[in-house]
Amino acid sequence: MMEEFSLSELAANPFVQTGLLALAGAAITRLLLRRYPARRLAFQLVFFVALTALLYKHQVVPYEVSPDTTSIYERTFAALAKIIWWINGAWVLIGCARVFLVFERLPHEGRLVQDLVAGLVYLSAALSIGAYVFKAPVGTLIATSGVFAIILGLALQSTLADVFSGIALNFSKVYEVGDWIDLGGDIEGRVVETNWRATHLLNGSNDLVVLPNSVLAKAQLTNLSSPNRNHGVKLRVRFTPTMAPSVISDVMRTVLLSSNSILNPPSPSVEIKSLDARAIELELSFRVTDYAASSAARHEVYDLIYRHAKAAGLSLAEPAEAITVFANQVAPAPLEAQTTAQQTTAQRLVDAVPLFVTLTGAERTALAETLTRKTYQRGEVLAARGTRLDVLMIIGTGVVALSREEDGREIEQSRLAPGDYFGEAGLFTGAGETATVRALTFTVIYEVGQAALSKLMKERPGIADEISVTLSRRAGAAMRAGEPGAETRETSISRLVGRIRHLFDVPHG
């Protein structure tokens, strides 16, 4: 009988009731409903209402100071109960902010506002606990804390400047994670992280640059990825004025047409910037998919400028700052010298083809003398997909495109410029072309026939082995680059050697 009375008395104890309710609420909200914000908020509301009702039942008012006439036990209970009540009230308000204060299109800014609201709620709860639990003179403390605020502000001046600058930068959306930004000088990089204090950039050297937000707020910042990811690139090039400006401009337009890295649309452009007795200067403008692709695009375009200029007979001019001595203008080559010029072009193309890099000088000269020159008009098909070519076709001038038909649409794969070649699959392995080859401009092609190569191989059978190695490497590179049809090419050197020897009737051994 005594035991039953003790248990009932214990169960009626307000301190025990409040403690058990607080433990149950903390366990459910922090463990069971941790990953469910909406459910957690609903339970917190129910728990807060139940806790409020329990406190009022025992005549404990959370927002009033307990009278001094109460016992120590009652004051201790009231203090703990009020602390629990204010903390749970803060959690309810913060939960409402997390669930309802959402910016769907601006998630980063929404999180920032939620954090600010949570900070204000926690500060208010702490002041309320100090006032109604510990009887602290909060009003007087706030009124007299100006000196401390000034001292603290001076001590944290740099940090506070970074924090408020970070808030301003985040709300103004000057940049976001993934953008490339330039601060002038040597500071540029891709934004990988931004927080209240600093912004982290990854520069071109793969180094992490941490910049305080106050520095970014004061700097003249250029967002290289805005208003869209497309990035414009401009290059200047100077040529000796041996041809009409319109002809040189057309050659540079062909350069841009043959590039595989630039966007079209928007259409690239060529603009003549200056013309004098020393040089004609042109500016090439184009766009790439992203700032990160601009470096590779520059390299490709510079290479194409060199190849197209050499094919067209253009010479690069010296820089404007250089001091040069100019002689009289050279007269045009006589008509009878055209044959020599054509032979020089053929020799240059043979020297530039990687397949023939292992040939001796005499072998390349002999091969160049057998080249056949052919011309194709714009839009003309040089080779249809599946066609087996028995010649190696080297581009002398112009641009050709390689394309495949997929789902009734013609998909362009890549473009070839002067010095590039095609037809090696049919000539050396007997396979058909993996793409349709079409001229995009007036194109001059130099053909290397099977008979000329067969004669060289019979004189030196090791040429078949050397060409096989080059073909195998090229096929492997195409497969790594993910070119369509590359997986069907033969990459075994031994099998390539056997096939080439068979097609060219070269003896084994």
Coordinates of C-alpha atoms in Angstrom, one line a residue:
M1 CA 0.0 0.0 0.0
M2 CA 2.9 2.3 0.8
E3 CA 4.5 1.5 -2.6
E4 CA 1.4 2.3 -4.5
F5 CA 1.1 5.7 -2.7
S6 CA 4.7 6.5 -3.5
L7 CA 4.4 5.7 -7.2
S8 CA 1.2 7.8 -7.6
E9 CA 2.8 10.6 -5.7
L10 CA 5.8 10.5 -7.9
A11 CA 3.7 10.4 -11.1
A12 CA 1.9 13.5 -9.9
N13 CA 5.1 15.4 -9.2
P14 CA 5.3 18.4 -11.7
F15 CA 9.0 18.1 -11.9
V16 CA 8.9 14.5 -13.0
Q17 CA 6.0 15.2 -15.5
T18 CA 7.9 18.0 -17.1
G19 CA 11.2 16.1 -17.2
L20 CA 9.6 13.0 -18.8
L21 CA 7.7 15.1 -21.4
A22 CA 10.9 17.0 -22.3
L23 CA 13.0 13.8 -22.6
A24 CA 10.3 12.2 -24.8
G25 CA 10.0 15.3 -27.0
A26 CA 13.8 15.5 -27.5
A27 CA 14.1 11.9 -28.3
I28 CA 11.3 11.9 -30.9
T29 CA 12.3 15.2 -32.6
R30 CA 16.1 14.7 -32.6
L31 CA 16.2 11.0 -33.4
L32 CA 13.1 9.6 -35.0
L33 CA 12.0 12.7 -37.0
R34 CA 15.4 14.1 -37.7
R35 CA 15.1 13.6 -41.5
Y36 CA 11.5 14.7 -41.8
P37 CA 11.3 18.5 -41.3
A38 CA 7.5 18.8 -41.8
R39 CA 6.7 16.0 -39.5
R40 CA 9.2 17.2 -36.9
L41 CA 7.6 20.7 -37.0
A42 CA 4.1 19.3 -36.5
F43 CA 5.3 17.2 -33.5
Q44 CA 7.1 20.2 -32.0
L45 CA 4.0 22.2 -32.2
V46 CA 2.0 19.5 -30.4
F47 CA 4.8 19.1 -27.8
F48 CA 5.0 22.9 -27.2
V49 CA 1.2 23.1 -26.7
A50 CA 1.3 20.2 -24.2
L51 CA 4.3 21.6 -22.3
T52 CA 2.5 25.0 -22.1
A53 CA -0.6 23.4 -20.8
L54 CA 1.4 21.4 -18.2
L55 CA 3.2 24.5 -16.9
Y56 CA 0.0 26.5 -16.6
K57 CA -1.6 23.6 -14.7
H58 CA 1.1 23.9 -12.1
Q59 CA 0.9 27.7 -12.2
V60 CA 4.3 28.3 -13.8
V61 CA 4.2 31.3 -16.2
P62 CA 7.3 31.2 -18.5
Y63 CA 7.3 34.9 -19.2
E64 CA 7.0 36.0 -15.6
V65 CA 9.6 36.1 -12.8
S66 CA 8.9 33.6 -10.0
P67 CA 8.1 35.3 -6.6
D68 CA 10.7 35.2 -3.9
T69 CA 8.2 33.7 -1.5
T70 CA 8.3 30.3 -3.2
S71 CA 10.5 27.5 -2.0
I72 CA 13.9 26.7 -3.4
Y73 CA 12.5 23.4 -4.8
E74 CA 9.7 25.2 -6.6
R75 CA 12.0 27.9 -7.9
T76 CA 14.4 25.3 -9.2
F77 CA 11.6 23.4 -10.9
A78 CA 10.2 26.7 -12.4
A79 CA 13.6 27.7 -13.7
L80 CA 14.3 24.4 -15.5
A81 CA 10.7 24.3 -16.9
K82 CA 11.0 27.9 -18.2
I83 CA 14.4 27.1 -19.9
I84 CA 12.9 24.0 -21.6
W85 CA 9.8 26.1 -22.6
W86 CA 11.9 28.9 -24.2
I87 CA 14.2 26.5 -26.0
N88 CA 11.4 24.5 -27.5
G89 CA 9.6 27.8 -28.4
A90 CA 12.8 28.8 -30.3
W91 CA 12.9 25.4 -32.0
V92 CA 9.3 25.8 -33.2
L93 CA 10.0 29.2 -34.7
I94 CA 13.2 28.0 -36.4
G95 CA 11.4 24.9 -37.7
C96 CA 8.7 27.2 -39.2
A97 CA 11.4 29.2 -40.9
R98 CA 13.1 26.1 -42.3
V99 CA 9.9 24.7 -43.7
F100 CA 8.0 27.8 -44.9
L101 CA 10.8 30.4 -45.6
V102 CA 12.0 28.9 -48.9
F103 CA 13.2 30.6 -52.0
E104 CA 12.7 27.9 -54.7
R105 CA 14.8 29.7 -57.3
L106 CA 17.4 31.0 -54.9
P107 CA 18.2 28.2 -52.5
H108 CA 21.5 29.7 -51.4
E109 CA 19.9 33.0 -50.5
G110 CA 17.0 31.2 -48.8
R111 CA 19.4 29.3 -46.6
L112 CA 21.1 32.5 -45.7
V113 CA 17.8 34.1 -44.6
Q114 CA 16.9 31.0 -42.6
D115 CA 20.3 31.2 -40.8
L116 CA 19.7 34.9 -40.0
V117 CA 16.2 34.2 -38.6
A118 CA 17.6 31.3 -36.5
G119 CA 20.3 33.5 -35.1
L120 CA 17.7 36.2 -34.1
V121 CA 15.4 33.6 -32.5
Y122 CA 18.2 32.0 -30.5
L123 CA 19.4 35.5 -29.3
S124 CA 15.8 36.4 -28.3
A125 CA 15.4 33.1 -26.4
A126 CA 18.7 33.6 -24.6
L127 CA 17.7 37.1 -23.5
S128 CA 14.3 35.9 -22.4
I129 CA 15.8 33.1 -20.3
G130 CA 18.2 35.6 -18.7
A131 CA 15.3 38.0 -17.9
Y132 CA 12.6 35.5 -16.6
V133 CA 14.8 32.8 -15.2
F134 CA 17.9 34.4 -13.8
K135 CA 16.3 37.9 -13.2
A136 CA 19.1 39.5 -15.2
P137 CA 18.5 43.2 -16.0
V138 CA 18.3 42.6 -19.7
G139 CA 17.1 46.1 -20.5
T140 CA 19.9 47.7 -18.5
L141 CA 22.4 45.3 -20.1
I142 CA 21.3 46.2 -23.6
A143 CA 21.4 49.9 -22.8
T144 CA 24.9 49.7 -21.3
S145 CA 26.4 47.2 -23.8
G146 CA 27.1 49.9 -26.4
V147 CA 30.7 50.2 -25.1
F148 CA 31.3 46.5 -25.3
A149 CA 29.7 46.4 -28.8
I150 CA 32.1 49.2 -30.0
I151 CA 35.1 47.3 -28.6
L152 CA 33.9 44.0 -30.1
G153 CA 33.2 45.7 -33.4
L154 CA 36.6 47.2 -33.6
A155 CA 38.2 43.9 -32.8
L156 CA 36.1 42.0 -35.4
Q157 CA 36.1 44.8 -38.0
S158 CA 37.8 42.7 -40.7
T159 CA 35.7 39.6 -40.0
L160 CA 32.4 41.6 -39.9
A161 CA 33.4 43.4 -43.2
D162 CA 33.8 40.0 -44.8
V163 CA 30.5 38.7 -43.4
F164 CA 28.4 41.7 -44.5
S165 CA 30.2 41.7 -47.9
G166 CA 29.4 38.0 -48.3
I167 CA 25.7 38.7 -47.5
A168 CA 25.7 41.5 -50.1
L169 CA 27.4 39.4 -52.7
N170 CA 25.1 36.5 -52.2
F171 CA 22.0 38.6 -52.5
S172 CA 23.2 40.5 -55.5
K173 CA 24.1 37.3 -57.3
V174 CA 27.3 38.7 -58.8
Y175 CA 28.6 35.1 -59.3
E176 CA 27.7 31.6 -58.3
V177 CA 29.5 28.3 -57.8
G178 CA 30.9 27.1 -61.2
D179 CA 31.4 30.6 -62.7
W180 CA 34.8 31.9 -63.9
I181 CA 35.6 35.3 -62.5
D182 CA 38.5 37.7 -63.2
L183 CA 39.7 40.3 -60.7
G184 CA 42.3 41.8 -63.0
G185 CA 46.0 41.2 -62.9
D186 CA 46.8 37.5 -62.4
I187 CA 43.7 36.6 -60.2
E188 CA 41.2 34.6 -62.0
G189 CA 39.6 31.2 -61.5
R190 CA 36.4 29.1 -61.2
V191 CA 34.3 29.6 -58.0
V192 CA 34.2 26.3 -56.1
E193 CA 32.8 27.5 -52.8
T194 CA 31.4 30.7 -51.3
N195 CA 30.4 31.3 -47.7
W196 CA 29.8 34.3 -45.4
R197 CA 33.5 35.1 -45.0
A198 CA 35.4 34.1 -48.1
T199 CA 35.1 32.8 -51.7
H200 CA 37.3 29.9 -52.9
L201 CA 38.6 29.9 -56.5
L202 CA 40.3 27.2 -58.4
N203 CA 42.8 28.8 -60.8
G204 CA 44.3 27.5 -64.1
S205 CA 47.2 26.0 -62.2
N206 CA 44.7 23.9 -60.1
D207 CA 45.6 25.9 -57.0
L208 CA 43.0 27.0 -54.4
V209 CA 42.8 30.8 -54.0
V210 CA 40.9 32.0 -50.9
L211 CA 39.7 35.6 -51.2
P212 CA 38.0 37.5 -48.4
N213 CA 34.5 38.7 -49.4
S214 CA 35.5 42.3 -48.5
V215 CA 38.2 42.2 -51.2
L216 CA 35.7 40.9 -53.8
A217 CA 33.2 43.6 -52.9
K218 CA 35.7 46.3 -53.5
A219 CA 37.3 44.8 -56.7
Q220 CA 36.4 45.4 -60.3
L221 CA 35.1 41.9 -60.9
T222 CA 34.4 40.4 -64.3
N223 CA 32.1 37.3 -64.5
L224 CA 33.4 35.4 -67.4
S225 CA 30.4 33.0 -67.3
S226 CA 27.6 35.5 -67.3
P227 CA 25.0 36.3 -68.7
N228 CA 25.5 32.7 -70.1
R229 CA 28.3 30.1 -70.2
N230 CA 29.3 31.0 -73.8
H231 CA 32.6 32.9 -73.7
G232 CA 33.9 35.2 -76.5
V233 CA 37.5 35.0 -77.7
K234 CA 39.4 37.5 -79.8
L235 CA 42.8 36.9 -81.6
R236 CA 44.9 39.3 -83.6
V237 CA 47.1 38.2 -86.4
R238 CA 49.4 40.2 -88.8
F239 CA 50.3 39.3 -92.4
T240 CA 52.6 40.9 -94.9
P241 CA 50.3 42.7 -97.4
T242 CA 51.2 40.6 -100.5
M243 CA 47.5 40.0 -101.3
A244 CA 44.3 42.0 -101.3
P245 CA 42.8 42.5 -97.8
S246 CA 39.6 40.8 -99.0
V247 CA 41.6 37.7 -100.0
I248 CA 43.3 37.5 -96.6
S249 CA 40.0 38.0 -94.8
D250 CA 38.5 35.1 -96.8
V251 CA 41.4 32.9 -95.7
M252 CA 40.8 33.8 -92.1
R253 CA 37.1 33.1 -92.4
T254 CA 38.1 29.6 -93.8
V255 CA 40.2 29.2 -90.6
L256 CA 37.2 29.8 -88.4
L257 CA 35.1 27.6 -90.6
S258 CA 37.5 24.6 -90.2
S259 CA 37.6 24.9 -86.4
N260 CA 36.0 22.1 -84.3
S261 CA 36.1 24.0 -81.0
I262 CA 34.2 27.2 -81.7
L263 CA 30.4 27.8 -81.7
N264 CA 28.3 28.5 -84.7
P265 CA 25.9 30.1 -84.1
P266 CA 26.7 32.8 -83.2
S267 CA 28.8 33.2 -86.4
P268 CA 32.5 34.0 -85.9
S269 CA 33.7 37.2 -87.6
V270 CA 36.9 38.6 -89.1
E271 CA 37.6 42.3 -88.9
I272 CA 40.5 44.3 -90.5
K273 CA 42.0 46.5 -87.8
S274 CA 44.8 48.2 -89.7
L275 CA 46.7 48.3 -93.0
D276 CA 50.0 49.9 -93.8
A277 CA 53.1 49.2 -95.9
R278 CA 54.4 46.8 -93.3
A279 CA 51.4 44.6 -92.5
I280 CA 47.7 44.0 -92.5
E281 CA 46.3 43.3 -89.1
L282 CA 43.1 41.3 -88.6
E283 CA 41.0 40.4 -85.5
L284 CA 39.3 37.0 -85.3
S285 CA 36.3 36.9 -83.0
F286 CA 34.5 33.7 -82.0
R287 CA 32.7 32.0 -79.0
V288 CA 33.3 28.8 -77.2
T289 CA 31.0 26.8 -74.9
D290 CA 32.7 27.8 -71.7
Y291 CA 35.7 29.9 -70.5
A292 CA 37.5 26.7 -69.6
A293 CA 37.4 25.7 -73.4
S294 CA 38.9 29.0 -74.5
S295 CA 42.6 28.0 -74.1
A296 CA 42.1 24.8 -76.2
A297 CA 40.2 26.8 -78.9
R298 CA 43.0 29.4 -79.1
H299 CA 45.6 26.7 -79.7
E300 CA 43.5 25.1 -82.4
V301 CA 42.8 28.4 -84.2
Y302 CA 46.5 29.4 -84.0
D303 CA 47.4 26.1 -85.6
L304 CA 44.8 26.5 -88.3
I305 CA 46.0 30.0 -89.0
Y306 CA 49.4 28.7 -89.7
R307 CA 48.3 25.9 -91.9
H308 CA 45.8 27.9 -93.9
A309 CA 48.2 30.8 -94.3
K310 CA 50.9 28.4 -95.5
A311 CA 48.5 26.8 -98.0
A312 CA 47.4 30.2 -99.3
G313 CA 51.0 31.5 -99.6
L314 CA 50.6 34.1 -96.9
S315 CA 53.5 35.2 -94.7
L316 CA 53.2 36.4 -91.1
A317 CA 54.4 39.9 -90.5
E318 CA 56.7 41.0 -87.8
P319 CA 55.3 42.7 -84.7
A320 CA 54.5 46.4 -85.0
E321 CA 57.1 47.2 -82.3
A322 CA 59.9 45.4 -84.1
I323 CA 62.4 47.6 -86.0
T324 CA 62.8 46.2 -89.5
V325 CA 64.5 47.2 -92.7
F326 CA 62.2 46.9 -95.7
A327 CA 63.5 46.2 -99.2
N328 CA 61.7 46.9 -102.4
Q329 CA 58.5 44.9 -103.0
V330 CA 59.3 41.5 -104.6
A331 CA 57.8 41.0 -108.1
P332 CA 55.3 38.3 -108.6
A333 CA 56.7 34.9 -109.6
P334 CA 56.8 34.4 -113.4
L335 CA 54.2 32.1 -115.0
E336 CA 56.7 29.4 -115.7
A337 CA 57.5 29.0 -112.0
Q338 CA 54.0 27.7 -111.2
T339 CA 55.0 24.1 -111.7
T340 CA 57.8 24.5 -109.2
A341 CA 55.4 26.1 -106.7
Q342 CA 53.0 23.2 -107.2
Q343 CA 55.8 20.7 -106.6
T344 CA 56.8 22.6 -103.4
T345 CA 53.2 22.4 -102.1
A346 CA 53.1 18.7 -102.8
Q347 CA 56.4 18.2 -101.0
R348 CA 55.2 20.3 -98.1
L349 CA 52.0 18.2 -97.7
V350 CA 53.8 14.9 -97.8
D351 CA 56.3 16.1 -95.2
A352 CA 53.4 17.1 -92.9
V353 CA 51.5 13.8 -93.0
P354 CA 52.3 11.7 -89.9
L355 CA 52.0 8.5 -91.9
F356 CA 55.1 9.4 -93.9
V357 CA 57.2 10.8 -91.1
T358 CA 59.4 7.7 -91.0
L359 CA 60.2 7.9 -94.7
T360 CA 63.5 9.1 -95.8
G361 CA 63.9 12.5 -97.6
A362 CA 64.4 10.8 -100.9
E363 CA 61.3 8.6 -100.4
R364 CA 59.1 11.6 -99.5
T365 CA 60.4 13.5 -102.6
A366 CA 59.7 10.5 -104.8
L367 CA 56.2 10.2 -103.3
A368 CA 55.5 13.9 -103.7
E369 CA 56.2 13.7 -107.4
T370 CA 53.4 11.2 -107.9
L371 CA 50.7 13.3 -106.2
T372 CA 47.6 14.0 -108.2
R373 CA 45.9 17.4 -107.8
K374 CA 42.0 17.5 -107.8
T375 CA 39.6 20.3 -107.0
Y376 CA 36.1 20.1 -105.5
Q377 CA 33.3 22.8 -105.4
R378 CA 31.5 23.8 -102.2
G379 CA 28.9 21.2 -101.2
E380 CA 30.4 18.4 -103.3
V381 CA 30.8 15.0 -101.8
L382 CA 34.4 13.8 -101.8
A383 CA 33.5 10.3 -100.4
A384 CA 30.3 8.8 -99.2
R385 CA 30.0 6.8 -96.0
G386 CA 30.9 3.2 -96.6
T387 CA 32.9 3.9 -99.8
R388 CA 36.3 2.2 -100.0
L389 CA 39.0 4.7 -101.2
D390 CA 42.1 3.4 -102.9
V391 CA 43.9 6.7 -102.5
L392 CA 45.1 8.8 -99.5
M393 CA 43.5 12.2 -99.9
I394 CA 45.5 15.1 -98.4
I395 CA 43.8 18.5 -98.1
G396 CA 45.8 21.3 -99.8
T397 CA 43.4 24.2 -99.3
G398 CA 39.8 24.5 -98.2
V399 CA 37.7 22.9 -95.5
V400 CA 35.9 19.5 -95.5
A401 CA 33.4 18.1 -93.0
L402 CA 32.9 14.5 -91.8
S403 CA 29.3 13.6 -91.0
R404 CA 27.0 10.7 -90.3
E405 CA 23.3 10.2 -90.8
E406 CA 21.4 9.3 -87.6
D407 CA 17.7 9.2 -87.2
G408 CA 17.2 10.8 -90.6
R409 CA 19.4 13.7 -89.7
E410 CA 23.0 14.5 -90.8
I411 CA 25.2 14.9 -87.8
E412 CA 28.5 16.6 -88.3
Q413 CA 31.4 14.9 -86.5
S414 CA 34.4 17.1 -87.3
R415 CA 36.1 19.3 -89.9
L416 CA 39.4 18.9 -91.6
A417 CA 41.8 21.7 -92.7
P418 CA 44.9 21.9 -94.9
G419 CA 47.4 19.2 -94.0
D420 CA 44.7 16.8 -92.7
Y421 CA 44.0 13.6 -94.6
F422 CA 41.4 10.8 -95.0
G423 CA 41.1 7.6 -96.9
E424 CA 43.7 5.7 -95.0
A425 CA 41.2 3.1 -93.9
G426 CA 40.4 2.0 -97.5
L427 CA 44.0 2.4 -98.8
F428 CA 45.7 0.4 -96.1
T429 CA 43.1 -1.9 -94.7
G430 CA 40.4 -2.2 -97.4
A431 CA 37.7 -0.8 -95.1
G432 CA 35.0 1.7 -96.1
E433 CA 34.8 5.3 -94.8
T434 CA 33.1 5.7 -91.5
A435 CA 31.7 9.1 -92.4
T436 CA 30.6 11.1 -95.5
V437 CA 33.2 13.7 -96.5
R438 CA 31.8 16.9 -98.0
A439 CA 33.5 20.1 -99.1
L440 CA 32.5 23.2 -97.2
T441 CA 34.5 25.5 -99.4
F442 CA 36.3 25.3 -102.7
T443 CA 38.8 22.5 -101.9
V444 CA 42.1 21.4 -103.4
I445 CA 43.0 17.7 -102.7
Y446 CA 46.3 15.9 -103.4
E447 CA 45.9 12.2 -103.9
V448 CA 48.5 9.6 -103.0
G449 CA 47.9 6.5 -105.2
Q450 CA 48.4 2.9 -104.2
A451 CA 50.9 2.3 -107.0
A452 CA 53.3 4.9 -105.7
L453 CA 53.2 3.5 -102.2
S454 CA 53.5 -0.1 -103.4
K455 CA 56.6 0.8 -105.3
L456 CA 58.2 2.3 -102.2
M457 CA 57.2 -0.7 -100.0
K458 CA 58.6 -3.2 -102.4
E459 CA 61.9 -1.3 -102.4
R460 CA 61.8 -1.2 -98.5
P461 CA 59.2 -3.6 -96.9
G462 CA 59.8 -2.0 -93.5
I463 CA 57.6 0.9 -94.5
A464 CA 54.5 -1.3 -94.0
D465 CA 55.5 -1.9 -90.4
E466 CA 56.1 1.8 -89.8
I467 CA 52.8 2.8 -91.3
S468 CA 51.0 0.1 -89.2
V469 CA 52.3 1.6 -86.0
T470 CA 51.1 5.1 -86.9
L471 CA 47.7 3.8 -88.0
S472 CA 47.3 1.8 -84.8
R473 CA 48.1 4.9 -82.6
R474 CA 45.7 7.0 -84.6
A475 CA 42.9 4.4 -84.2
G476 CA 43.6 4.2 -80.4
A477 CA 43.5 8.0 -80.1
A478 CA 40.2 8.1 -82.0
M479 CA 38.7 5.4 -79.6
R480 CA 39.8 7.3 -76.5
A481 CA 38.3 10.5 -78.0
G482 CA 35.0 8.7 -78.5
E483 CA 34.8 9.2 -82.3
P484 CA 31.8 7.3 -83.8
G485 CA 33.0 4.3 -85.8
A486 CA 36.4 4.3 -84.1
E487 CA 35.7 1.0 -82.3
T488 CA 35.5 -0.8 -85.7
R489 CA 39.0 0.1 -86.8
E490 CA 41.8 -2.4 -86.6
T491 CA 44.2 -1.6 -83.8
S492 CA 46.4 -4.8 -83.8
I493 CA 49.8 -3.9 -85.3
S494 CA 50.6 -7.4 -86.4
R495 CA 47.2 -7.8 -88.2
L496 CA 47.6 -4.4 -89.8
V497 CA 51.0 -5.3 -91.1
G498 CA 49.7 -8.5 -92.7
R499 CA 46.8 -6.7 -94.3
I500 CA 48.9 -3.9 -95.7
R501 CA 51.4 -6.3 -97.1
H502 CA 48.6 -8.3 -98.7
L503 CA 46.9 -5.2 -100.3
F504 CA 50.2 -3.8 -101.6
D505 CA 51.6 -7.2 -102.6
V506 CA 54.6 -6.8 -100.4
P507 CA 56.5 -9.9 -99.6
H508 CA 56.6 -11.0 -95.9
G509 CA 59.7 -11.3 -93.9

